[in-house]
Amino acid sequence: LTTTETQLLEKCRNGDQAAFKMLVEQHQSYAYTLAFRLLWQRQDAEDIVQEAFVRVWRHIGKFDLQKKFTTWLYQIVIRLCYDSLRARKRKTRIFQDDKPDADAFVPSENGDQNREKLQQLLTAVETLSPKQKLVFTLRDLHDFSIDQVASLTGLSTGSIKTNLYHARKTIRNQLTSDEVGNDV
Amino acid sequence: MCNTYKKWIHLYRDGELEAQEKFRLRKHLQSCADCRQLLQDINKLDDFRTELQKIPVQLPENLSSRISRAIYQSLVRTRPVSALPWYVRPKLQLSMVMLSVLLLSAFLAERLQLYYQLSALETRLAEQVNTGAKHPYNITAESDYDKWLSLLRKSLGPERTEKTLISIEKKLDQGQLDEIQKHWLKNPSRMVDVVVSALKRENGMYSTQLPELLKQF
C-alpha cells in the first residue's frame, strides 16, 4: 500500500466519511466493471457494488493495512456476485426470465446486427455454471493469473483449471453450434 | 497422444508453455487436423473474449452518492440503540408521541365533559330561579345535586364522603366555609353549588383541581 492509501484507509478506520467517499471514488469504477462483467446486468451490478462498499465500511476496522486493499474489495465483490449468480440460476430454472438482455446495454443506433451478435455472446456466457463464469471472467476477461484467481475466489488452482477448461469448451461448442445454425 | 498436445494448446494459449514444448506442438500441428481445429476454436474464443471486453461498461453517475446514502443508513441501522440519546431512538420517539397524544386527548375530553356538565347545572339552576323558585337552595329531591351526593355516599360511604367534602372545603375561603357550615346539614345540595361557584371564581374558569375533585364523585 502506498503511504497516501494507508493514510486514507487509516482515516476510514477512524470513521471519516469524507475519506471513505474518496476511497469509493478511487475504486468504484473497477469494482463496478468486475461486477458488471460477472452479472451482465446494470442494476444488479450497481446493487452489488453498493453492498460491497457498505461491507467494507462496516469491517474496515478489522482490515490488515499490510494487505492489498483492492484484493479485499474484489474478494467481497466476487463473493456477492457469485451468490447472486447462484440465486439467479435457481430463479432462471423456475421462471426462465432473468437472463441478461443485449438491448439493455447496446445503443439502438448500433443497429440490429451488433445487438444480435452481442445477444449471441451473452447467451454463450449464460450457458456457463456460476463457478465456470466466475473463473472465465476473472481469467479471460480481466486477465488475472491462475494464482490471483485462486486468491480472489478461494478456489484451488486445480478447481480453477478444470472449471476454466470446461468453460472455454462450453463456449467454443456454443459458438460452433451457432455458426452451424447460421450456415443452415 | 493427442490429449497431451490438446493440454499443451491450452497452456500455449495461456502463455505457460516451455520453449521446447512449443516447438514440439508446432510440429504436431502441421500433421494433426484435430489439434489445428482446436487451436482455431481457441482463437475464436479469443475473438469472443475481445468482443465481450469491448462491451462498454458505463459507471452509473450517481453510484458514489448512492453508496454514501447506503452507508449513512447502515450507520443509523447498525448503531447500538443504547448509544443513541433517548429522544432520538425511533421506536421510543413514536411511543412518546403516541402516549402524549393519548394523554392530551383524555385530558381534553375530560375537561370538555366537565365543562358541559357544569354549564348544564348552571343552566338548570338559572332556570329554577327564573321559573319562580324561592331560592336555588330549595332544590327538589330529584335535582341533579341530590343525585350527585346520594351517588357519592353510595360509592364512598358516609365517612369518605365527609372527608372528600372536607378536602373540597380546604379550597374555599372562610366566607364560603361559613356558608357551608350554615347550610350543610340543612341542604347538602347547596354545598355543591358553593363549591362550583368558588372554583369558578378561583381562576376565572374551572379550577385545575376541579377534575380531580369531581373524579371522586
Tab-separated table of C-alpha atoms in Angstrom:
chain	number	residue	atom	x	y	z
A	1	LEU	CA	0.000	0.000	0.000
A	2	THR	CA	1.199	3.494	-0.767
A	3	THR	CA	1.502	5.936	2.109
A	4	THR	CA	-1.397	8.002	0.805
A	5	GLU	CA	-3.645	4.979	0.545
A	6	THR	CA	-2.608	3.820	4.009
A	7	GLN	CA	-3.433	7.271	5.400
A	8	LEU	CA	-6.782	7.223	3.619
A	9	LEU	CA	-7.595	3.771	4.993
A	10	GLU	CA	-6.472	4.859	8.452
A	11	LYS	CA	-8.897	7.808	8.288
A	12	CYS	CA	-11.681	5.487	7.137
A	13	ARG	CA	-10.963	3.215	10.103
A	14	ASN	CA	-11.480	6.228	12.350
A	15	GLY	CA	-14.948	6.763	10.865
A	16	ASP	CA	-14.034	9.615	8.478
A	17	GLN	CA	-16.862	9.550	5.939
A	18	ALA	CA	-15.237	12.074	3.595
A	19	ALA	CA	-12.135	9.868	3.390
A	20	PHE	CA	-14.331	6.877	2.686
A	21	LYS	CA	-16.030	8.742	-0.127
A	22	MET	CA	-12.585	9.330	-1.664
A	23	LEU	CA	-11.827	5.630	-1.311
A	24	VAL	CA	-15.107	4.787	-3.044
A	25	GLU	CA	-14.378	7.185	-5.886
A	26	GLN	CA	-10.934	5.647	-6.392
A	27	HIS	CA	-12.147	2.054	-6.589
A	28	GLN	CA	-15.794	2.088	-7.676
A	29	SER	CA	-15.056	2.016	-11.384
A	30	TYR	CA	-13.072	-1.235	-11.391
A	31	ALA	CA	-15.380	-2.836	-8.811
A	32	TYR	CA	-18.377	-1.982	-10.987
A	33	THR	CA	-16.708	-3.286	-14.166
A	34	LEU	CA	-15.908	-6.536	-12.381
A	35	ALA	CA	-19.477	-6.931	-11.095
A	36	PHE	CA	-20.972	-5.963	-14.448
A	37	ARG	CA	-18.894	-8.493	-16.389
A	38	LEU	CA	-19.850	-11.219	-13.964
A	39	LEU	CA	-23.570	-10.444	-13.984
A	40	TRP	CA	-24.131	-8.571	-17.273
A	41	GLN	CA	-26.948	-6.612	-15.634
A	42	ARG	CA	-26.529	-2.979	-14.724
A	43	GLN	CA	-28.898	-2.750	-11.799
A	44	ASP	CA	-27.611	-5.942	-10.178
A	45	ALA	CA	-24.011	-4.785	-10.613
A	46	GLU	CA	-24.850	-1.432	-9.024
A	47	ASP	CA	-26.550	-3.134	-6.063
A	48	ILE	CA	-23.589	-5.460	-5.573
A	49	VAL	CA	-21.012	-2.647	-5.615
A	50	GLN	CA	-23.101	-0.648	-3.149
A	51	GLU	CA	-23.393	-3.624	-0.810
A	52	ALA	CA	-19.671	-4.371	-1.172
A	53	PHE	CA	-18.705	-0.848	-0.066
A	54	VAL	CA	-21.156	-0.961	2.829
A	55	ARG	CA	-19.450	-4.163	3.976
A	56	VAL	CA	-16.033	-2.559	3.558
A	57	TRP	CA	-17.171	0.361	5.719
A	58	ARG	CA	-18.524	-1.952	8.411
A	59	HIS	CA	-15.453	-4.150	8.603
A	60	ILE	CA	-12.651	-1.742	7.742
A	61	GLY	CA	-11.616	-1.761	11.389
A	62	LYS	CA	-10.573	-5.386	11.025
A	63	PHE	CA	-8.693	-4.850	7.728
A	64	ASP	CA	-4.954	-5.515	7.921
A	65	LEU	CA	-3.212	-2.476	6.452
A	66	GLN	CA	-0.273	-4.658	5.406
A	67	LYS	CA	-2.524	-6.363	2.861
A	68	LYS	CA	-3.695	-5.072	-0.511
A	69	PHE	CA	-6.986	-3.206	-0.245
A	70	THR	CA	-8.085	-3.985	-3.809
A	71	THR	CA	-7.721	-7.733	-3.187
A	72	TRP	CA	-10.050	-7.436	-0.201
A	73	LEU	CA	-12.560	-5.291	-2.107
A	74	TYR	CA	-12.585	-7.592	-5.148
A	75	GLN	CA	-12.971	-10.636	-2.900
A	76	ILE	CA	-16.127	-9.080	-1.446
A	77	VAL	CA	-17.485	-8.093	-4.874
A	78	ILE	CA	-16.751	-11.551	-6.286
A	79	ARG	CA	-18.357	-13.337	-3.335
A	80	LEU	CA	-21.513	-11.218	-3.659
A	81	CYS	CA	-21.623	-11.751	-7.436
A	82	TYR	CA	-21.151	-15.485	-7.016
A	83	ASP	CA	-24.059	-15.627	-4.560
A	84	SER	CA	-26.161	-13.532	-6.943
A	85	LEU	CA	-25.296	-15.807	-9.901
A	86	ARG	CA	-26.301	-18.876	-7.927
A	87	ALA	CA	-29.561	-17.222	-6.882
A	88	ARG	CA	-30.189	-16.198	-10.490
A	89	LYS	CA	-29.560	-19.747	-11.685
A	90	ARG	CA	-32.132	-21.065	-9.220
A	91	LYS	CA	-34.595	-18.379	-10.295
A	92	THR	CA	-33.961	-18.953	-14.013
A	93	ARG	CA	-34.663	-22.639	-13.533
A	94	ILE	CA	-38.120	-21.694	-12.303
A	95	PHE	CA	-39.070	-18.556	-14.244
A	96	GLN	CA	-36.822	-18.536	-17.360
A	97	ASP	CA	-36.940	-14.730	-17.357
A	98	ASP	CA	-33.856	-13.440	-15.637
A	99	LYS	CA	-31.301	-13.586	-18.430
A	100	PRO	CA	-29.089	-10.670	-19.487
A	101	ASP	CA	-30.610	-8.779	-22.361
A	102	ALA	CA	-28.390	-7.198	-25.019
A	103	ASP	CA	-30.969	-4.437	-25.606
A	104	ALA	CA	-30.232	-3.166	-22.124
A	105	PHE	CA	-26.721	-2.009	-22.978
A	106	VAL	CA	-26.371	-1.646	-26.722
A	107	PRO	CA	-27.242	1.802	-28.052
A	108	SER	CA	-30.048	1.488	-30.576
A	109	GLU	CA	-28.038	3.398	-33.203
A	110	ASN	CA	-25.563	0.498	-33.290
A	111	GLY	CA	-28.054	-1.462	-35.307
A	112	ASP	CA	-29.642	-4.869	-35.174
A	113	GLN	CA	-26.570	-6.738	-36.355
A	114	ASN	CA	-24.464	-5.624	-33.398
A	115	ARG	CA	-27.251	-6.321	-30.973
A	116	GLU	CA	-27.781	-9.791	-32.408
A	117	LYS	CA	-24.080	-10.540	-32.144
A	118	LEU	CA	-23.972	-9.320	-28.583
A	119	GLN	CA	-27.002	-11.350	-27.602
A	120	GLN	CA	-25.227	-14.361	-29.054
A	121	LEU	CA	-22.169	-13.683	-26.889
A	122	LEU	CA	-24.287	-13.233	-23.762
A	123	THR	CA	-26.259	-16.379	-24.435
A	124	ALA	CA	-22.964	-18.249	-24.720
A	125	VAL	CA	-21.820	-16.829	-21.350
A	126	GLU	CA	-25.172	-17.723	-19.807
A	127	THR	CA	-24.648	-21.389	-20.594
A	128	LEU	CA	-21.812	-21.471	-18.036
A	129	SER	CA	-22.335	-22.546	-14.444
A	130	PRO	CA	-21.757	-19.819	-11.819
A	131	LYS	CA	-18.331	-21.211	-10.941
A	132	GLN	CA	-17.294	-21.503	-14.589
A	133	LYS	CA	-18.494	-17.973	-15.246
A	134	LEU	CA	-16.521	-16.710	-12.276
A	135	VAL	CA	-13.294	-18.346	-13.367
A	136	PHE	CA	-13.743	-17.486	-17.046
A	137	THR	CA	-14.486	-13.825	-16.339
A	138	LEU	CA	-11.594	-13.353	-13.963
A	139	ARG	CA	-9.053	-15.247	-16.043
A	140	ASP	CA	-10.110	-14.466	-19.595
A	141	LEU	CA	-11.821	-11.081	-19.360
A	142	HIS	CA	-9.868	-9.484	-16.524
A	143	ASP	CA	-6.569	-11.240	-17.181
A	144	PHE	CA	-5.936	-12.279	-13.602
A	145	SER	CA	-3.385	-15.088	-13.308
A	146	ILE	CA	-4.491	-18.503	-12.034
A	147	ASP	CA	-2.877	-17.737	-8.659
A	148	GLN	CA	-4.660	-14.391	-8.456
A	149	VAL	CA	-7.980	-16.054	-9.305
A	150	ALA	CA	-7.289	-18.563	-6.511
A	151	SER	CA	-6.598	-15.763	-4.060
A	152	LEU	CA	-9.725	-13.829	-5.101
A	153	THR	CA	-12.151	-16.726	-5.169
A	154	GLY	CA	-10.713	-19.064	-2.546
A	155	LEU	CA	-10.825	-21.919	-5.108
A	156	SER	CA	-7.909	-24.314	-5.514
A	157	THR	CA	-5.773	-23.951	-8.646
A	158	GLY	CA	-6.875	-27.436	-9.696
A	159	SER	CA	-10.544	-26.473	-9.495
A	160	ILE	CA	-9.855	-23.233	-11.369
A	161	LYS	CA	-8.087	-25.007	-14.217
A	162	THR	CA	-10.838	-27.614	-14.512
A	163	ASN	CA	-13.614	-25.022	-14.476
A	164	LEU	CA	-11.731	-22.829	-16.928
A	165	TYR	CA	-11.238	-25.760	-19.283
A	166	HIS	CA	-14.950	-26.637	-19.189
A	167	ALA	CA	-15.985	-23.003	-19.525
A	168	ARG	CA	-13.871	-22.493	-22.616
A	169	LYS	CA	-15.039	-25.777	-24.076
A	170	THR	CA	-18.708	-24.897	-23.469
A	171	ILE	CA	-18.292	-21.513	-25.112
A	172	ARG	CA	-16.400	-22.977	-28.048
A	173	ASN	CA	-19.154	-25.533	-28.562
A	174	GLN	CA	-21.763	-22.844	-28.265
A	175	LEU	CA	-20.017	-20.619	-30.810
A	176	THR	CA	-19.519	-23.549	-33.214
A	177	SER	CA	-23.177	-24.616	-32.944
A	178	ASP	CA	-24.262	-21.024	-33.588
A	179	GLU	CA	-22.117	-20.940	-36.710
A	180	VAL	CA	-23.624	-24.208	-37.934
A	181	GLY	CA	-27.068	-22.855	-37.142
A	182	ASN	CA	-26.328	-19.672	-39.088
A	183	ASP	CA	-24.937	-21.628	-42.059
A	184	VAL	CA	-28.061	-23.769	-42.258
B	1	MET	CA	-1.118	-38.917	-27.915
B	2	CYS	CA	-3.309	-36.006	-28.988
B	3	ASN	CA	-4.552	-35.493	-25.399
B	4	THR	CA	-1.132	-34.208	-24.311
B	5	TYR	CA	-0.999	-31.802	-27.233
B	6	LYS	CA	-4.541	-30.618	-26.526
B	7	LYS	CA	-3.487	-29.741	-22.994
B	8	TRP	CA	-0.416	-28.019	-24.398
B	9	ILE	CA	-2.608	-25.964	-26.743
B	10	HIS	CA	-4.439	-24.558	-23.715
B	11	LEU	CA	-1.170	-23.926	-21.889
B	12	TYR	CA	0.204	-22.297	-25.052
B	13	ARG	CA	-2.809	-20.014	-25.153
B	14	ASP	CA	-2.205	-19.095	-21.527
B	15	GLY	CA	1.488	-18.409	-22.249
B	16	GLU	CA	2.541	-21.147	-19.884
B	17	LEU	CA	4.283	-23.466	-22.329
B	18	GLU	CA	8.064	-24.005	-22.321
B	19	ALA	CA	10.030	-23.181	-25.489
B	20	GLN	CA	10.842	-26.805	-26.201
B	21	GLU	CA	7.199	-27.842	-25.820
B	22	LYS	CA	6.138	-25.005	-28.113
B	23	PHE	CA	8.492	-26.331	-30.784
B	24	ARG	CA	7.072	-29.864	-30.435
B	25	LEU	CA	3.489	-28.536	-30.522
B	26	ARG	CA	4.129	-26.593	-33.724
B	27	LYS	CA	5.488	-29.728	-35.386
B	28	HIS	CA	2.466	-31.734	-34.212
B	29	LEU	CA	0.019	-29.133	-35.509
B	30	GLN	CA	1.462	-29.495	-39.035
B	31	SER	CA	0.358	-33.113	-39.127
B	32	CYS	CA	-2.833	-33.184	-36.920
B	33	ALA	CA	-6.072	-31.693	-38.291
B	34	ASP	CA	-7.967	-32.217	-34.980
B	35	CYS	CA	-5.485	-30.196	-32.970
B	36	ARG	CA	-5.383	-27.488	-35.669
B	37	GLN	CA	-9.169	-27.301	-35.383
B	38	LEU	CA	-8.870	-26.996	-31.608
B	39	LEU	CA	-6.372	-24.162	-31.969
B	40	GLN	CA	-8.704	-22.424	-34.424
B	41	ASP	CA	-11.578	-22.818	-31.968
B	42	ILE	CA	-9.433	-21.369	-29.228
B	43	ASN	CA	-8.588	-18.430	-31.455
B	44	LYS	CA	-12.337	-17.941	-31.955
B	45	LEU	CA	-12.613	-17.930	-28.208
B	46	ASP	CA	-10.047	-15.132	-28.124
B	47	ASP	CA	-12.182	-13.135	-30.556
B	48	PHE	CA	-15.177	-13.826	-28.352
B	49	ARG	CA	-13.225	-12.606	-25.324
B	50	THR	CA	-12.223	-9.439	-27.159
B	51	GLU	CA	-15.810	-8.788	-28.223
B	52	LEU	CA	-17.011	-9.160	-24.637
B	53	GLN	CA	-14.282	-6.837	-23.396
B	54	LYS	CA	-15.377	-4.261	-25.976
B	55	ILE	CA	-18.859	-4.001	-24.468
B	56	PRO	CA	-18.876	-0.555	-22.875
B	57	VAL	CA	-19.162	-0.515	-19.113
B	58	GLN	CA	-20.580	2.831	-18.148
B	59	LEU	CA	-20.283	3.676	-14.492
B	60	PRO	CA	-23.671	4.887	-13.163
B	61	GLU	CA	-23.474	8.620	-12.494
B	62	ASN	CA	-24.903	8.539	-9.000
B	63	LEU	CA	-23.115	5.430	-7.740
B	64	SER	CA	-20.859	7.104	-5.174
B	65	SER	CA	-23.715	9.172	-3.706
B	66	ARG	CA	-25.869	6.062	-3.607
B	67	ILE	CA	-23.097	4.313	-1.689
B	68	SER	CA	-22.784	7.265	0.711
B	69	ARG	CA	-26.538	7.153	1.370
B	70	ALA	CA	-26.424	3.398	1.967
B	71	ILE	CA	-23.561	3.862	4.406
B	72	TYR	CA	-25.425	6.586	6.272
B	73	GLN	CA	-28.471	4.307	6.505
B	74	SER	CA	-26.324	1.412	7.680
B	75	LEU	CA	-24.835	3.720	10.335
B	76	VAL	CA	-28.274	4.552	11.674
B	77	ARG	CA	-29.389	0.952	11.398
B	78	THR	CA	-26.330	-0.669	12.944
B	79	ARG	CA	-25.567	1.782	15.746
B	80	PRO	CA	-26.495	0.136	19.038
B	81	VAL	CA	-29.813	1.521	20.236
B	82	SER	CA	-28.437	2.219	23.708
B	83	ALA	CA	-25.778	4.518	22.196
B	84	LEU	CA	-28.441	6.911	20.928
B	85	PRO	CA	-29.927	9.548	23.221
B	86	TRP	CA	-33.417	8.517	24.292
B	87	TYR	CA	-35.142	11.313	22.395
B	88	VAL	CA	-33.766	10.183	19.014
B	89	ARG	CA	-34.448	6.460	19.374
B	90	PRO	CA	-37.025	5.975	16.642
B	91	LYS	CA	-39.304	3.484	18.407
B	92	LEU	CA	-39.228	5.336	21.705
B	93	GLN	CA	-39.902	8.616	19.933
B	94	LEU	CA	-43.005	7.191	18.304
B	95	SER	CA	-44.247	5.679	21.566
B	96	MET	CA	-43.730	9.004	23.359
B	97	VAL	CA	-45.638	10.919	20.709
B	98	MET	CA	-48.495	8.412	20.784
B	99	LEU	CA	-48.641	8.446	24.576
B	100	SER	CA	-48.631	12.254	24.656
B	101	VAL	CA	-51.447	12.417	22.112
B	102	LEU	CA	-53.416	9.854	24.112
B	103	LEU	CA	-52.967	11.692	27.412
B	104	LEU	CA	-53.756	15.049	25.875
B	105	SER	CA	-56.911	13.687	24.251
B	106	ALA	CA	-58.036	12.085	27.510
B	107	PHE	CA	-57.345	15.312	29.408
B	108	LEU	CA	-59.171	17.481	26.898
B	109	ALA	CA	-62.115	15.083	26.734
B	110	GLU	CA	-62.442	15.113	30.493
B	111	ARG	CA	-62.205	18.915	30.666
B	112	LEU	CA	-64.773	19.249	27.937
B	113	GLN	CA	-67.139	16.829	29.618
B	114	LEU	CA	-66.810	18.685	32.919
B	115	TYR	CA	-67.333	21.987	31.228
B	116	TYR	CA	-70.597	20.814	29.666
B	117	GLN	CA	-71.765	19.118	32.870
B	118	LEU	CA	-71.219	22.267	34.882
B	119	SER	CA	-72.741	24.514	32.233
B	120	ALA	CA	-75.793	22.284	32.232
B	121	LEU	CA	-76.031	22.526	36.012
B	122	GLU	CA	-75.739	26.292	35.902
B	123	THR	CA	-78.440	26.479	33.256
B	124	ARG	CA	-80.777	24.310	35.298
B	125	LEU	CA	-80.073	26.394	38.370
B	126	ALA	CA	-80.809	29.590	36.483
B	127	GLU	CA	-83.995	28.098	35.101
B	128	GLN	CA	-85.171	27.217	38.585
B	129	VAL	CA	-84.501	30.759	39.760
B	130	ASN	CA	-86.217	32.271	36.742
B	131	THR	CA	-89.208	29.975	36.974
B	132	GLY	CA	-90.062	31.338	40.399
B	133	ALA	CA	-88.370	29.003	42.794
B	134	LYS	CA	-87.918	30.900	46.003
B	135	HIS	CA	-84.234	30.184	46.240
B	136	PRO	CA	-81.789	27.919	44.414
B	137	TYR	CA	-81.172	26.138	47.733
B	138	ASN	CA	-84.665	24.781	47.598
B	139	ILE	CA	-83.781	22.267	45.031
B	140	THR	CA	-86.129	19.350	44.919
B	141	ALA	CA	-85.064	15.833	45.879
B	142	GLU	CA	-84.969	14.910	42.201
B	143	SER	CA	-82.390	17.584	41.395
B	144	ASP	CA	-79.015	16.694	39.932
B	145	TYR	CA	-77.211	17.910	43.026
B	146	ASP	CA	-79.021	15.478	45.275
B	147	LYS	CA	-78.404	12.710	42.832
B	148	TRP	CA	-74.705	13.518	42.903
B	149	LEU	CA	-74.499	13.458	46.637
B	150	SER	CA	-76.520	10.302	47.086
B	151	LEU	CA	-74.306	8.656	44.490
B	152	LEU	CA	-71.239	9.861	46.360
B	153	ARG	CA	-72.442	8.438	49.643
B	154	LYS	CA	-73.343	5.203	47.966
B	155	SER	CA	-69.969	4.707	46.349
B	156	LEU	CA	-67.635	6.078	49.045
B	157	GLY	CA	-69.601	5.530	52.188
B	158	PRO	CA	-70.534	8.266	54.656
B	159	GLU	CA	-67.037	8.677	56.197
B	160	ARG	CA	-65.127	9.096	52.981
B	161	THR	CA	-67.825	11.339	51.626
B	162	GLU	CA	-67.288	13.610	54.554
B	163	LYS	CA	-63.506	13.551	54.084
B	164	THR	CA	-63.887	14.356	50.412
B	165	LEU	CA	-66.135	17.231	51.186
B	166	ILE	CA	-63.641	18.448	53.792
B	167	SER	CA	-60.868	18.356	51.210
B	168	ILE	CA	-63.117	20.432	48.967
B	169	GLU	CA	-63.694	22.789	51.797
B	170	LYS	CA	-59.976	23.418	52.083
B	171	LYS	CA	-60.119	25.024	48.666
B	172	LEU	CA	-62.714	27.504	49.808
B	173	ASP	CA	-62.373	30.823	51.625
B	174	GLN	CA	-63.741	31.488	55.108
B	175	GLY	CA	-66.951	33.109	53.901
B	176	GLN	CA	-67.748	30.140	51.757
B	177	LEU	CA	-66.931	27.781	54.613
B	178	ASP	CA	-69.286	29.649	56.909
B	179	GLU	CA	-71.929	29.375	54.257
B	180	ILE	CA	-71.361	25.642	54.052
B	181	GLN	CA	-71.391	25.221	57.841
B	182	LYS	CA	-74.642	27.091	57.929
B	183	HIS	CA	-76.371	25.147	55.211
B	184	TRP	CA	-74.574	21.822	55.125
B	185	LEU	CA	-76.874	19.840	57.361
B	186	LYS	CA	-79.966	21.603	56.183
B	187	ASN	CA	-79.362	21.220	52.496
B	188	PRO	CA	-76.388	19.323	51.136
B	189	SER	CA	-77.149	20.354	47.566
B	190	ARG	CA	-76.094	23.869	48.478
B	191	MET	CA	-72.627	22.535	49.161
B	192	VAL	CA	-72.084	21.549	45.552
B	193	ASP	CA	-73.428	24.851	44.372
B	194	VAL	CA	-70.975	26.749	46.556
B	195	VAL	CA	-68.048	24.588	45.542
B	196	VAL	CA	-68.773	25.047	41.879
B	197	SER	CA	-69.077	28.811	42.118
B	198	ALA	CA	-65.969	29.037	44.348
B	199	LEU	CA	-63.875	27.021	41.998
B	200	LYS	CA	-65.108	29.044	39.070
B	201	ARG	CA	-64.035	32.214	40.795
B	202	GLU	CA	-60.659	30.796	41.701
B	203	ASN	CA	-59.092	31.205	38.270
B	204	GLY	CA	-61.714	32.695	36.074
B	205	MET	CA	-62.597	29.387	34.583
B	206	TYR	CA	-62.900	25.989	36.187
B	207	SER	CA	-60.117	25.191	38.582
B	208	THR	CA	-57.392	22.773	37.686
B	209	GLN	CA	-58.370	20.947	40.850
B	210	LEU	CA	-61.912	20.501	39.678
B	211	PRO	CA	-61.405	17.428	37.503
B	212	GLU	CA	-59.694	15.664	40.407
B	213	LEU	CA	-62.410	16.659	42.835
B	214	LEU	CA	-65.156	15.638	40.538
B	215	LYS	CA	-63.439	12.362	39.761
B	216	GLN	CA	-64.093	11.403	43.339
B	217	PHE	CA	-67.784	11.750	42.708
